[in-house]
Amino acid sequence: MKAITYHRYGGPEVLGLQEVEVPAVDESSVLVRVRAAAANPYDWHFMRGEPYFMRLMFGLRAPERTGLGVDFAGVVEAVGRGVTGFAPGDRVYGLCDGAFAEYVACPAADLAIMPATLTFEQAAAVPLAGLTALQGLRDAGQLQAGQRVLIVGASGGVGTFAVQIAKALGAHVTGVCSTP
């Protein structure tokens, strides 16, 4: 299969299209044929090795993992023996390292069935930004109905989800953003 890879830190010039093995499915994972993947600041930081402390965790001089991409949407090709809730042909979206590839083997816990109303491209844009907003407001912030919340960067990836999630939780939302 083809995958976008990098073997040194840097800008877009370090990216290459490479032939790699289709990932193997273990007992608790799902093999997904990727139909769409989204680029995030997360990917940019990994590619550049910045901020520099990331290199302490993921490879000081060169990246230890060579695939980029986290958010994706696609179609289930195979499931591990211990997986329930997914079957070949299911349309799914989720988070998995190396999503800029034709296939990913992803832990079943990191996948969800796509809403029927979303395209693959739309679904691929949801996981990281959507979960960041949800966990920040609901879990860490414990936002409750009737509370007021200020969303800084309301027009960005996380911000647009934060506005919608805060409204769905019943909060009074004020959003701010800048223009160039």
Coordinates of C-alpha atoms in Angstrom, one line a residue:
M1 CA 0.0 0.0 0.0
K2 CA 1.0 3.6 -0.4
A3 CA 1.6 5.9 2.6
I4 CA 2.9 9.4 3.2
T5 CA 6.1 9.0 5.3
Y6 CA 9.0 11.0 6.7
H7 CA 12.3 9.9 8.0
R8 CA 13.8 13.2 9.2
Y9 CA 12.3 16.3 10.8
G10 CA 11.6 19.4 8.6
G11 CA 9.0 21.0 6.4
P12 CA 6.9 19.6 3.6
E13 CA 10.1 18.7 1.7
V14 CA 10.7 15.7 4.1
L15 CA 7.4 14.0 3.1
G16 CA 7.5 11.2 0.6
L17 CA 5.1 8.6 -0.9
Q18 CA 6.3 5.2 0.0
E19 CA 5.2 1.6 -0.6
V20 CA 4.8 -0.1 2.8
E21 CA 3.1 -3.3 4.1
V22 CA -0.6 -3.3 4.9
P23 CA -0.8 -3.3 8.7
A24 CA -1.7 -6.6 10.4
V25 CA -4.9 -6.9 12.4
D26 CA -4.5 -8.2 16.0
E27 CA -7.3 -9.5 18.2
S28 CA -8.6 -6.1 19.2
S29 CA -8.0 -4.0 16.1
V30 CA -9.9 -3.2 12.9
L31 CA -8.3 -2.9 9.4
V32 CA -9.8 0.2 7.7
R33 CA -9.4 1.2 4.0
V34 CA -8.9 5.0 4.4
R35 CA -11.1 7.1 2.2
A36 CA -10.3 10.5 3.7
A37 CA -7.8 11.8 6.3
A38 CA -7.5 15.3 7.8
A39 CA -4.3 17.3 8.5
N40 CA -4.0 18.9 11.9
P41 CA -1.4 21.0 13.7
Y42 CA -0.6 17.7 15.5
D43 CA 0.8 16.4 12.2
W44 CA 2.7 19.6 11.5
H45 CA 4.4 19.4 15.0
F46 CA 5.4 15.7 14.5
M47 CA 6.7 16.4 11.0
R48 CA 8.8 19.4 12.2
G49 CA 9.8 17.9 15.6
E50 CA 8.6 21.1 17.3
P51 CA 8.2 22.1 20.0
Y52 CA 11.6 20.5 20.6
F53 CA 10.6 18.6 23.7
M54 CA 8.5 16.3 21.4
R55 CA 11.8 14.9 20.2
L56 CA 12.6 13.6 23.6
M57 CA 9.5 11.4 23.4
F58 CA 9.4 10.6 19.7
G59 CA 13.0 10.5 18.5
L60 CA 15.7 13.0 19.2
R61 CA 17.5 13.1 15.8
A62 CA 15.0 11.4 13.6
P63 CA 11.3 10.4 14.1
E64 CA 10.8 6.9 15.6
R65 CA 7.5 6.6 13.8
T66 CA 7.5 7.4 10.1
G67 CA 3.8 7.8 9.3
L68 CA 1.7 10.9 9.7
G69 CA -2.0 11.5 10.1
V70 CA -4.3 10.8 12.9
D71 CA -7.9 11.7 11.8
F72 CA -9.5 9.5 9.2
A73 CA -12.6 8.0 7.8
G74 CA -13.0 4.8 5.7
V75 CA -14.5 1.4 5.3
V76 CA -13.8 -1.6 7.5
E77 CA -12.0 -4.4 5.6
A78 CA -11.4 -6.9 8.5
V79 CA -11.8 -7.1 12.2
G80 CA -9.8 -8.9 14.9
R81 CA -11.3 -12.0 16.6
G82 CA -12.1 -10.1 19.8
V83 CA -13.8 -7.2 18.1
T84 CA -17.5 -6.6 18.4
G85 CA -19.6 -3.8 17.0
F86 CA -17.8 -3.5 13.7
A87 CA -18.0 -5.6 10.5
P88 CA -16.5 -5.5 7.0
G89 CA -18.2 -2.8 5.0
D90 CA -19.0 -0.5 7.9
R91 CA -18.3 3.1 7.3
V92 CA -16.2 4.3 10.3
Y93 CA -14.2 7.3 11.5
G94 CA -11.6 7.7 14.2
L95 CA -8.1 8.3 15.5
C96 CA -5.1 6.2 14.5
D97 CA -1.4 7.0 14.0
G98 CA -0.4 6.7 10.3
A99 CA -3.7 7.7 8.8
F100 CA -2.1 9.2 5.7
A101 CA -2.0 5.8 4.1
E102 CA -4.3 3.5 2.1
Y103 CA -5.0 1.3 5.2
V104 CA -4.8 1.6 9.0
A105 CA -5.1 -1.0 11.7
C106 CA -6.8 0.8 14.5
P107 CA -7.8 -0.3 18.0
A108 CA -11.6 -0.8 17.9
A109 CA -11.9 1.5 20.9
D110 CA -10.7 4.4 18.8
L111 CA -13.3 4.0 16.1
A112 CA -17.0 4.9 15.7
I113 CA -19.6 4.2 13.1
M114 CA -19.9 7.3 10.8
P115 CA -23.2 9.2 10.9
A116 CA -25.0 8.5 7.6
T117 CA -25.3 12.2 6.9
L118 CA -21.6 12.8 6.7
T119 CA -19.2 12.3 3.7
F120 CA -15.9 10.6 4.3
E121 CA -14.2 14.0 4.1
Q122 CA -16.5 15.6 6.6
A123 CA -16.1 12.7 9.0
A124 CA -12.3 12.7 8.8
A125 CA -12.3 16.3 10.0
V126 CA -14.1 15.5 13.3
P127 CA -12.1 13.2 15.6
L128 CA -9.1 15.1 17.0
A129 CA -10.7 18.6 17.0
G130 CA -14.1 17.3 18.2
L131 CA -12.6 15.2 21.0
T132 CA -10.3 18.0 22.1
A133 CA -13.3 20.4 22.5
L134 CA -15.5 17.8 24.1
Q135 CA -12.9 16.7 26.7
G136 CA -12.0 20.3 27.5
L137 CA -15.5 21.5 28.0
R138 CA -17.3 18.5 29.4
D139 CA -14.6 16.5 31.2
A140 CA -11.9 19.0 32.3
G141 CA -14.1 22.1 32.5
Q142 CA -17.3 20.3 33.7
L143 CA -19.4 22.8 31.8
Q144 CA -23.0 22.8 33.0
A145 CA -26.3 24.2 31.5
G146 CA -26.7 27.9 32.3
Q147 CA -23.0 28.6 32.7
R148 CA -21.2 31.2 30.6
V149 CA -18.2 30.2 28.5
L150 CA -15.8 32.2 26.4
I151 CA -14.4 30.3 23.4
V152 CA -11.2 31.9 22.2
G153 CA -10.5 30.9 18.6
A154 CA -14.1 30.2 17.9
S155 CA -13.5 30.0 14.1
G156 CA -10.7 27.4 14.3
G157 CA -11.0 23.6 14.2
V158 CA -11.4 23.0 17.9
G159 CA -13.2 26.3 18.4
T160 CA -16.0 25.5 16.0
F161 CA -16.7 22.3 17.8
A162 CA -16.4 24.0 21.2
V163 CA -19.1 26.5 20.3
Q164 CA -21.5 23.7 19.2
I165 CA -20.7 21.5 22.1
A166 CA -21.1 24.3 24.7
K167 CA -24.5 25.2 23.1
A168 CA -25.6 21.6 23.2
L169 CA -24.7 21.4 26.9
G170 CA -26.9 24.5 27.5
A171 CA -24.2 27.1 28.1
H172 CA -24.3 30.8 27.2
V173 CA -21.5 31.0 24.6
T174 CA -19.4 34.0 23.6
G175 CA -17.0 33.3 20.8
V176 CA -14.0 35.4 19.7
C177 CA -11.6 35.1 16.9
S178 CA -9.2 37.3 14.9
T179 CA -8.8 38.1 11.3
P180 CA -5.5 38.7 9.5

